[in-house]
PDB file of C-alpha atoms in Angstrom:
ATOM      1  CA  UNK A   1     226.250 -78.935-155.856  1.00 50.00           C
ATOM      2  CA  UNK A   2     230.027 -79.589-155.612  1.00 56.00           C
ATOM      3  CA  UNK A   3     231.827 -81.579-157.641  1.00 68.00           C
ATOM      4  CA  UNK A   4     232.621 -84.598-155.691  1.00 72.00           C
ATOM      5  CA  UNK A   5     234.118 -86.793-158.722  1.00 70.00           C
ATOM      6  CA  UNK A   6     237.970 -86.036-157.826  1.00 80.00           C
ATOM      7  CA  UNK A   7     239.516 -88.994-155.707  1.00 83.00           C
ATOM      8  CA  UNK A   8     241.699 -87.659-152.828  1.00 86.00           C
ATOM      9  CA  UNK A   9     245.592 -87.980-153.348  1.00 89.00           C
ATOM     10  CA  UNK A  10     247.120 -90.706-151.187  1.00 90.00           C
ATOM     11  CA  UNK A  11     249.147 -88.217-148.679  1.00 95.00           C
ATOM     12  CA  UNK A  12     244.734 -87.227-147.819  1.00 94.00           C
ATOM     13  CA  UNK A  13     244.161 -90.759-147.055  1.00 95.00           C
ATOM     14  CA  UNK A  14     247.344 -90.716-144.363  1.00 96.00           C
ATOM     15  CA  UNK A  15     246.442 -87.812-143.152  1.00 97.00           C
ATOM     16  CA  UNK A  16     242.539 -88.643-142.649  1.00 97.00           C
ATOM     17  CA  UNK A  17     243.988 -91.871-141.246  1.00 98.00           C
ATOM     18  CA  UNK A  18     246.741 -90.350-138.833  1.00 98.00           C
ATOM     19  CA  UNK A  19     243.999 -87.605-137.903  1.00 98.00           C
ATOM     20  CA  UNK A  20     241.085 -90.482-136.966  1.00 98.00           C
ATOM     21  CA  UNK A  21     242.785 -92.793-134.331  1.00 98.00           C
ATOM     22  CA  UNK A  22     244.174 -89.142-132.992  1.00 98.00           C
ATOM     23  CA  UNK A  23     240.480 -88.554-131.990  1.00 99.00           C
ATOM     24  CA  UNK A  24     239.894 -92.126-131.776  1.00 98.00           C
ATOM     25  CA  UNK A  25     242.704 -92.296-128.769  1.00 98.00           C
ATOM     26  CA  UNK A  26     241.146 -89.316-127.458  1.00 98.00           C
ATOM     27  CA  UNK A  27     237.725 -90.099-126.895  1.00 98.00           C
ATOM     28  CA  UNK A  28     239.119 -93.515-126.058  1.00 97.00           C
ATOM     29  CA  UNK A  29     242.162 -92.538-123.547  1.00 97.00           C
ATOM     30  CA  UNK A  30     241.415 -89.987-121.167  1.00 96.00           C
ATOM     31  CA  UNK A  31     244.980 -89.376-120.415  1.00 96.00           C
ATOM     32  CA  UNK A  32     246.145 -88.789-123.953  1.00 96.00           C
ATOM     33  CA  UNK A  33     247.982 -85.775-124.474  1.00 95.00           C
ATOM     34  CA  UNK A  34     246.649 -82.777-126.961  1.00 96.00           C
ATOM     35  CA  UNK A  35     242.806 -82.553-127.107  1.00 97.00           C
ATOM     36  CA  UNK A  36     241.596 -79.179-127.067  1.00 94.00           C
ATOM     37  CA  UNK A  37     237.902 -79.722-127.622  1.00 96.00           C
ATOM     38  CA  UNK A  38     236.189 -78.477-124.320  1.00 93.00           C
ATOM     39  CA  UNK A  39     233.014 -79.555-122.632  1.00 94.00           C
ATOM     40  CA  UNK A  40     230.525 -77.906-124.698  1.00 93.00           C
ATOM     41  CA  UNK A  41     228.634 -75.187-122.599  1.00 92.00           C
ATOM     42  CA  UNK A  42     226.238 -73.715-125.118  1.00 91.00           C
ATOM     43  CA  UNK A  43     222.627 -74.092-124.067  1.00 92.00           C
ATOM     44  CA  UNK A  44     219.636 -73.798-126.398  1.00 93.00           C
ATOM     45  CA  UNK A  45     218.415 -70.816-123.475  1.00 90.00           C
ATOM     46  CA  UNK A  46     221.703 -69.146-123.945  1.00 88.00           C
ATOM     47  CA  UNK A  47     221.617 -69.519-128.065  1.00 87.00           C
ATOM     48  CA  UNK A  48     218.506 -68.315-128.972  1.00 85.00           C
ATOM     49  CA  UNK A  49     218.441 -65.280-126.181  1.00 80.00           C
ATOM     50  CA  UNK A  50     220.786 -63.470-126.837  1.00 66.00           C
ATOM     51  CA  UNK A  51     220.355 -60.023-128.020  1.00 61.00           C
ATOM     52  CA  UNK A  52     221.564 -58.857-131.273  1.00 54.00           C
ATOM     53  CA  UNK A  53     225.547 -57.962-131.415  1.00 50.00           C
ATOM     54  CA  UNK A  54     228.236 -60.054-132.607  1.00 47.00           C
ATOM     55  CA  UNK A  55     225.994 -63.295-132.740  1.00 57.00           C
ATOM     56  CA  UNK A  56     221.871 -63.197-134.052  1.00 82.00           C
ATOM     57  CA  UNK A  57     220.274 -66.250-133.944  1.00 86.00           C
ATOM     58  CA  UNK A  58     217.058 -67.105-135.421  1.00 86.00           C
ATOM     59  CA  UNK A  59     214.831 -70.341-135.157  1.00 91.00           C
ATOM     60  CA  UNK A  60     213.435 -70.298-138.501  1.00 91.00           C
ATOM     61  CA  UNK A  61     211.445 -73.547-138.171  1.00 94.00           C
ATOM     62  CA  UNK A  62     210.465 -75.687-135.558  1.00 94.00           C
ATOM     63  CA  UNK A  63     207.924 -78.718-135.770  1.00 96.00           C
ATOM     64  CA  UNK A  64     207.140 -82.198-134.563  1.00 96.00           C
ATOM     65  CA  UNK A  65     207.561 -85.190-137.053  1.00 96.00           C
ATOM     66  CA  UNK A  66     207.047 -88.748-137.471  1.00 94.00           C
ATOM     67  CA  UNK A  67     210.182 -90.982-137.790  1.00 91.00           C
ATOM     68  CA  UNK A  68     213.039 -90.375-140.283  1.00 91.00           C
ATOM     69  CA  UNK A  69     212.026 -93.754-141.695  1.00 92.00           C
ATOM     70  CA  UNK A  70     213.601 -92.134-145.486  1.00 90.00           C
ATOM     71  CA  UNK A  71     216.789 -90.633-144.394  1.00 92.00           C
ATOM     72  CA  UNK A  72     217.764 -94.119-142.741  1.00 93.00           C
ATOM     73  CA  UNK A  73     216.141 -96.188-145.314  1.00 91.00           C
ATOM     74  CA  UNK A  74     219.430 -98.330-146.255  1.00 89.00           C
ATOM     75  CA  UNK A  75     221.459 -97.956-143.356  1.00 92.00           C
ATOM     76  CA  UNK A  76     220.219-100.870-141.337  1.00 91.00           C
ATOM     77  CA  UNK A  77     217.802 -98.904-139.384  1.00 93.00           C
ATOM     78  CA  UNK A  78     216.778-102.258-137.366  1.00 92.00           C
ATOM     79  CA  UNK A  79     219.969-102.307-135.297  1.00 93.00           C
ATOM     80  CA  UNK A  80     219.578 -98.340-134.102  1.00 94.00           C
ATOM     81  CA  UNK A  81     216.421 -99.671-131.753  1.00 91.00           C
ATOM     82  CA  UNK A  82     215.051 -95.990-132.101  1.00 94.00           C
ATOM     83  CA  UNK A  83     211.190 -95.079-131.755  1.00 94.00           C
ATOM     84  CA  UNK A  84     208.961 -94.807-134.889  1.00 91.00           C
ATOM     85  CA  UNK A  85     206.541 -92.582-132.558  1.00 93.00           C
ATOM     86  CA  UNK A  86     205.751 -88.923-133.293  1.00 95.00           C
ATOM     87  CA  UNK A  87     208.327 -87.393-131.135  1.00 96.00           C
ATOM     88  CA  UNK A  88     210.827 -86.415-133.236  1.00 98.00           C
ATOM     89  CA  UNK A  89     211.548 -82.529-133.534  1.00 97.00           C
ATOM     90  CA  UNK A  90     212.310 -80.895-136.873  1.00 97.00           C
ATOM     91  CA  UNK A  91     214.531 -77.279-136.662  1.00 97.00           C
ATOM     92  CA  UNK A  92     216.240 -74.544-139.101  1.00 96.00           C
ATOM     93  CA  UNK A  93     218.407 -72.657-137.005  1.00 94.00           C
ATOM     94  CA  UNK A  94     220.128 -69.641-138.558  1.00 91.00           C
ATOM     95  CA  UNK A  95     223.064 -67.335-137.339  1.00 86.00           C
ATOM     96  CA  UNK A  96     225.070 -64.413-138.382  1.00 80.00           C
ATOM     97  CA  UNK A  97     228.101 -64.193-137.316  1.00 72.00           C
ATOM     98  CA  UNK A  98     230.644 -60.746-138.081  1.00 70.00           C
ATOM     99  CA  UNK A  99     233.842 -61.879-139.964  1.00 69.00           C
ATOM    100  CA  UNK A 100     236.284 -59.519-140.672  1.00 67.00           C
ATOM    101  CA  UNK A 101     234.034 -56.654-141.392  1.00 71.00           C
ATOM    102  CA  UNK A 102     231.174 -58.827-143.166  1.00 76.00           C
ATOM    103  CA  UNK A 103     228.093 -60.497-141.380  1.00 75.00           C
ATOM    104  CA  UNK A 104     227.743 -64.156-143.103  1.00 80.00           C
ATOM    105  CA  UNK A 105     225.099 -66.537-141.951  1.00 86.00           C
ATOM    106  CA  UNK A 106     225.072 -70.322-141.214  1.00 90.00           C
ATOM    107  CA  UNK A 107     222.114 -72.701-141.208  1.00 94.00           C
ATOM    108  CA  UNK A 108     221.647 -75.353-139.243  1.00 95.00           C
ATOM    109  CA  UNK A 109     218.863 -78.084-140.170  1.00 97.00           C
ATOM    110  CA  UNK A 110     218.329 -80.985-138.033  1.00 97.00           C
ATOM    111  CA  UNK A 111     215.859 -83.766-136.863  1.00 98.00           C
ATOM    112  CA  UNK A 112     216.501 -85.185-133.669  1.00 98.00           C
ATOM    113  CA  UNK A 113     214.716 -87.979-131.607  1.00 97.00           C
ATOM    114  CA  UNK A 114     215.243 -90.436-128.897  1.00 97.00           C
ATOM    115  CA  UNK A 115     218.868 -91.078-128.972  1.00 97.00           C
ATOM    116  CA  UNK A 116     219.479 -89.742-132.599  1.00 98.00           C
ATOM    117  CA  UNK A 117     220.841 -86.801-134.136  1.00 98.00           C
ATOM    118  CA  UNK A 118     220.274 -86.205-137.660  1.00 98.00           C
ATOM    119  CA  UNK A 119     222.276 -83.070-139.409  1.00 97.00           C
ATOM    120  CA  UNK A 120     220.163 -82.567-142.619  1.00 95.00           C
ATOM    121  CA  UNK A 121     221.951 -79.847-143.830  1.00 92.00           C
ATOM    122  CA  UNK A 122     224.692 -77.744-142.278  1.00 93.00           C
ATOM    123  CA  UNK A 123     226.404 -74.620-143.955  1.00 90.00           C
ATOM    124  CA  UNK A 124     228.761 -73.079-141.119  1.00 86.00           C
ATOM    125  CA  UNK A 125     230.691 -70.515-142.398  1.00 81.00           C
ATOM    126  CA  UNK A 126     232.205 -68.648-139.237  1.00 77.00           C
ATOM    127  CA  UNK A 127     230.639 -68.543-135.555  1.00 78.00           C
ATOM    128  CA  UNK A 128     230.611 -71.806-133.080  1.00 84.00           C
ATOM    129  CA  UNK A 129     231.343 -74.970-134.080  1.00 91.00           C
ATOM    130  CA  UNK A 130     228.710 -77.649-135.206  1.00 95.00           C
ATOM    131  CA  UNK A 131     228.682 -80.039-132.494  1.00 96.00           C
ATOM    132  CA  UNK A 132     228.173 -77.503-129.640  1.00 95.00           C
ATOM    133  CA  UNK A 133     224.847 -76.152-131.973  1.00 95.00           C
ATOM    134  CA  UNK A 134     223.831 -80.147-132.127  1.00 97.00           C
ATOM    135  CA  UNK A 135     224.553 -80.504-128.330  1.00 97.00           C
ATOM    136  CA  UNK A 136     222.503 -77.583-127.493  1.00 96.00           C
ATOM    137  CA  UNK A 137     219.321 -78.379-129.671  1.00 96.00           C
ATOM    138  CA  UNK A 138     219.296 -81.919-128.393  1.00 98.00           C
ATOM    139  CA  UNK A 139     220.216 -81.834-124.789  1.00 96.00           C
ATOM    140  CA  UNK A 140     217.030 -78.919-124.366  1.00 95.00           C
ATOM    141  CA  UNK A 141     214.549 -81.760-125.546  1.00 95.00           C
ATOM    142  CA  UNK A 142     216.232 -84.961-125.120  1.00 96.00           C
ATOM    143  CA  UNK A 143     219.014 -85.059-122.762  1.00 92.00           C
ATOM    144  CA  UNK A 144     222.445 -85.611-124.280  1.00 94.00           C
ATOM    145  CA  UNK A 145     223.527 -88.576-121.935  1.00 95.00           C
ATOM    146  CA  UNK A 146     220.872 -90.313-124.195  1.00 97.00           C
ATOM    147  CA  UNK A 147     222.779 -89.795-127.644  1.00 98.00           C
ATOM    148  CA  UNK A 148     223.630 -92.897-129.816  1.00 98.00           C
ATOM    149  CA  UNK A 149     223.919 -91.973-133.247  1.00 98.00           C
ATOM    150  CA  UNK A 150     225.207 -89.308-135.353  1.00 98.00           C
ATOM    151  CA  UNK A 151     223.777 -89.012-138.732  1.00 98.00           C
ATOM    152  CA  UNK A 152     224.803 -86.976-141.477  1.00 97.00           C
ATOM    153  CA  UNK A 153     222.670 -87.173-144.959  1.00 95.00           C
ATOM    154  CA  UNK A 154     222.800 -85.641-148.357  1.00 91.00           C
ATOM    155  CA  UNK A 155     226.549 -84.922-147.699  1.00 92.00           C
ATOM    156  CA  UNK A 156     227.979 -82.278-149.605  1.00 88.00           C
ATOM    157  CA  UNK A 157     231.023 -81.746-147.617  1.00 90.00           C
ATOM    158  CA  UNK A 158     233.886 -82.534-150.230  1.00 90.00           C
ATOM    159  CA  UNK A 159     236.481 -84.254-147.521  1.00 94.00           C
ATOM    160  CA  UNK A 160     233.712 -86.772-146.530  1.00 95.00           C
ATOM    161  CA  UNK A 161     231.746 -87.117-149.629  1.00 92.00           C
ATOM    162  CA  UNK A 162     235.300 -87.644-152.320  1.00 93.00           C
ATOM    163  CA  UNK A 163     236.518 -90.013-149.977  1.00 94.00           C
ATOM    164  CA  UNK A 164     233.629 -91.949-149.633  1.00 93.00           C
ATOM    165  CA  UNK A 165     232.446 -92.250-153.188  1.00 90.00           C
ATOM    166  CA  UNK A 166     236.133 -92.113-155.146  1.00 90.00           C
ATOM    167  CA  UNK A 167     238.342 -94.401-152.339  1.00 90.00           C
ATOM    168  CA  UNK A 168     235.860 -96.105-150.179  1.00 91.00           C
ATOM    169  CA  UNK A 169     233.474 -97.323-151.862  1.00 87.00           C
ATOM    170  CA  UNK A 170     235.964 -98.408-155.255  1.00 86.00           C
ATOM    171  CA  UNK A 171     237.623-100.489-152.569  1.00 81.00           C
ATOM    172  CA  UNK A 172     234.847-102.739-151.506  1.00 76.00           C
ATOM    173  CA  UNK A 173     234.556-103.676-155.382  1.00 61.00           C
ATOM    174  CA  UNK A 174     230.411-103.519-154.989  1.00 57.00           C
ATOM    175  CA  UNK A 175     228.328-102.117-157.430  1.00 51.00           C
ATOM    176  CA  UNK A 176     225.257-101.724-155.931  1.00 56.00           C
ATOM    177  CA  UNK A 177     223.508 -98.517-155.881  1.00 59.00           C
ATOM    178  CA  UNK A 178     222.142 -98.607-152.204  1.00 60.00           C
ATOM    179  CA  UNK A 179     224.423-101.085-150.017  1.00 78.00           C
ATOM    180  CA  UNK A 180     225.675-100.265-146.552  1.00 89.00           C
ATOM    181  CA  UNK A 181     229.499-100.134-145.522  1.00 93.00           C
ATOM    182  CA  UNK A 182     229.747-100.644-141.902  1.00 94.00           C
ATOM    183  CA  UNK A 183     233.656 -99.597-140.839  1.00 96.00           C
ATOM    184  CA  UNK A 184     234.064-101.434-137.623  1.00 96.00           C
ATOM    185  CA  UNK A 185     235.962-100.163-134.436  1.00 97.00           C
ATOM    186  CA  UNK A 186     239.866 -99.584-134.694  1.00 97.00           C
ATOM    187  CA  UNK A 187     240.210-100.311-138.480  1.00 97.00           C
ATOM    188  CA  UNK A 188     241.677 -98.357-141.274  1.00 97.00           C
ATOM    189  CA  UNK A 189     239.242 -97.348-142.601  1.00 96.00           C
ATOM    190  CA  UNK A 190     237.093 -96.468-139.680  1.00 98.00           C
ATOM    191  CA  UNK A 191     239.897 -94.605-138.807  1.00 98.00           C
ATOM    192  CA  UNK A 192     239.733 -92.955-142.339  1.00 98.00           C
ATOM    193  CA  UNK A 193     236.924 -91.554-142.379  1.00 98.00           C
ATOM    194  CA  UNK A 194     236.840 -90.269-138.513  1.00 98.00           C
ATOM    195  CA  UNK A 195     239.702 -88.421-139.747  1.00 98.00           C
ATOM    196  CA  UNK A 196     237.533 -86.466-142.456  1.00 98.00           C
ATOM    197  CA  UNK A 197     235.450 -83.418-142.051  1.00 96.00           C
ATOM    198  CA  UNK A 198     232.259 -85.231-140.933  1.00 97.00           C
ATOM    199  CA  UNK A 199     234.039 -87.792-139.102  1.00 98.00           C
ATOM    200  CA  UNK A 200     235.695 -85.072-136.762  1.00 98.00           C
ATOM    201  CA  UNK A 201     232.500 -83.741-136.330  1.00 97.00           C
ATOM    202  CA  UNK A 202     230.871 -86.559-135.189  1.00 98.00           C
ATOM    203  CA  UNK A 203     234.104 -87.247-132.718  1.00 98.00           C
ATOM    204  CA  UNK A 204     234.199 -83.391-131.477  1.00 98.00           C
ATOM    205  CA  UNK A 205     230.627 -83.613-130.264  1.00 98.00           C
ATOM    206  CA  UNK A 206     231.160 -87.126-128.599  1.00 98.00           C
ATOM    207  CA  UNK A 207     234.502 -85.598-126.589  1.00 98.00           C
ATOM    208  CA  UNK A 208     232.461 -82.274-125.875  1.00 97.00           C
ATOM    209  CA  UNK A 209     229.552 -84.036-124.545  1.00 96.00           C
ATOM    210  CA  UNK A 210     230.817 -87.512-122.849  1.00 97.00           C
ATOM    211  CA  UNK A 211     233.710 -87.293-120.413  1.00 96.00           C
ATOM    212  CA  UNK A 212     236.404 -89.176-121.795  1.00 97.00           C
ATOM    213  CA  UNK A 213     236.948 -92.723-121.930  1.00 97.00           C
ATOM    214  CA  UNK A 214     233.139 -93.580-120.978  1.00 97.00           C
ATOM    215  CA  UNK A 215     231.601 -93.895-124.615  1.00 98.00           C
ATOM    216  CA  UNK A 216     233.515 -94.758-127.827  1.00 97.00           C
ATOM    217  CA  UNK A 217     232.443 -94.187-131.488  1.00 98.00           C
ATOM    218  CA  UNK A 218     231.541 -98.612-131.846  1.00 98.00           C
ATOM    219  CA  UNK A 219     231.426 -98.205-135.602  1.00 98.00           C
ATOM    220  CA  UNK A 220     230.472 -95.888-138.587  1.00 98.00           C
ATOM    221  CA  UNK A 221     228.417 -96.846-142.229  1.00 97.00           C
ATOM    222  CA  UNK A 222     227.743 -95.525-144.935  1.00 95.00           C
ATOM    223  CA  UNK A 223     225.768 -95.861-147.621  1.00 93.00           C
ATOM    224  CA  UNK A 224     223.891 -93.742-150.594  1.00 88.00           C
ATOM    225  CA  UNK A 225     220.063 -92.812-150.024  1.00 85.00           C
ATOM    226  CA  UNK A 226     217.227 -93.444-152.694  1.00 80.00           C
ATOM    227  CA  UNK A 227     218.288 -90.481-154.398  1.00 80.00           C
ATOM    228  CA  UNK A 228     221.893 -91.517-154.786  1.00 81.00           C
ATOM    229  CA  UNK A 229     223.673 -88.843-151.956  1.00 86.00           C
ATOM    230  CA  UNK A 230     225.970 -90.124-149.808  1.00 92.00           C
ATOM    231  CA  UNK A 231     225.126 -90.744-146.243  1.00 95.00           C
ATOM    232  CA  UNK A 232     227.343 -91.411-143.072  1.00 97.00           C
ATOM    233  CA  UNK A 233     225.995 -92.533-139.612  1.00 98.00           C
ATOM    234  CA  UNK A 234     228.288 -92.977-135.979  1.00 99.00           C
ATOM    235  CA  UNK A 235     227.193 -95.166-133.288  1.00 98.00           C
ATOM    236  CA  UNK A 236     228.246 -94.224-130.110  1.00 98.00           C
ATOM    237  CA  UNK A 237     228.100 -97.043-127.031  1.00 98.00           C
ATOM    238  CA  UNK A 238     229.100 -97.164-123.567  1.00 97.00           C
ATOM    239  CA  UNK A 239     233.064 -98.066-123.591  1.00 92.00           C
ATOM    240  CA  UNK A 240     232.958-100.500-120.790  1.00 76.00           C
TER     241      UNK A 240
END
């Protein structure tokens, strides 16, 4: 696992900052100059059909499952209003993509549901972009217009994760093992941690699937799982 223990230097916190109410104004402000994230056009048809060449993709596992009642335990699962029926759909989706000269592959776990996406584990080394994989997977079983949270567990990623644990949490002076941040709309630190890795995820999905300026990013939380990983969920509402 990566090391995760080194705090990120001040000028990272501007810059995650600076970076997060960019994207904030942009899903926010459809007339705000500069985004170049485009409508996401990848279907799940389209992904898993095409022949081999300069993309192969693979779906390694697919299965129903019950609820994800133990990757949200923590998080205030009450206030997502998601189902606890058996209709959630499990998947390991793997690519190779050609990088200059050398075929790498990227995995792509998820569960999705109802309104939820859930991004288990994600190694993306070359090839498309997260959020049009996520946008794909869900729309084919659960129509993206239905989307309301973005959840990222056992993160790894060292932007999100060293920020979190090393500036975040330190701040909020609590030393609980397993309470849950909630970074409200518009503040610092909301902004923050939009402006990291996971955070820009999260925002490139919700400006490549909702036209813009008709559903914000309401709030994101955080908060470490029974096995002491960090975890990092985005509601998405309505704007108006």
């Amino acid at each position: 696992m990566a090391d995760i223990s080194h705090s990120p230097m001040p000028e990272d916190t501007r810059r995650y900052r600076k970076l997060g109410a960019q994207y904030q104004k942009w899903i926010d402000d459809p007339s705000s100059k500069g985004c170049k994230v485009a409508t996401a056009t990848l279907t799940r048809e389209r992904m898993l059909g095409q022949p081999p060449g300069s993309a192969l993709w693979l779906m390694e596992e697919e299965f129903l499952t019950g609820a994800p009642k133990e990757d949200l335990e923590g998080g205030d699962p009450v206030s997502m209003n998601i189902t606890l029926e058996r209709v959630y759909v499990e998947t390991v989706v793997t690519n190779k993509s050609k990088m200059m000269g050398l075929w790498l592959k990227n995995t792509y776990h998820h569960i999705m549901g109802p309104g939820i996406i859930i991004a288990a584990n994600i190694s993306r080394k070359c090839g498309p972009h997260w959020n049009e994989i996520a946008q794909a997977l869900y729309d084919a079983t659960f129509k993206i217009q239905t989307l309301r949270h973005i959840v990222f567990t056992d993160v790894v990623n060292l932007e999100t994760a060293r920020y979190v644990e090393n500036e975040l949490y330190p701040k909020c002076r609590n030393n609980s093992e397993r309470f849950c941040l909630e970074l409200q709309y518009d503040t610092p630190e909301y902004q923050k941690i939009l402006g990291t890795s996971l955070g820009k995820a999260a925002a490139c999905l919700v400006l490549s699937t909702f036209p813009r300026g008709t559903m914000r990013i309401s709030r994101a939380l955080t908060w470490r799982s029974r096995y002491g990983s960090v975890t990092v969920r985005f509601d998405i509402i309505p704007a108006r």
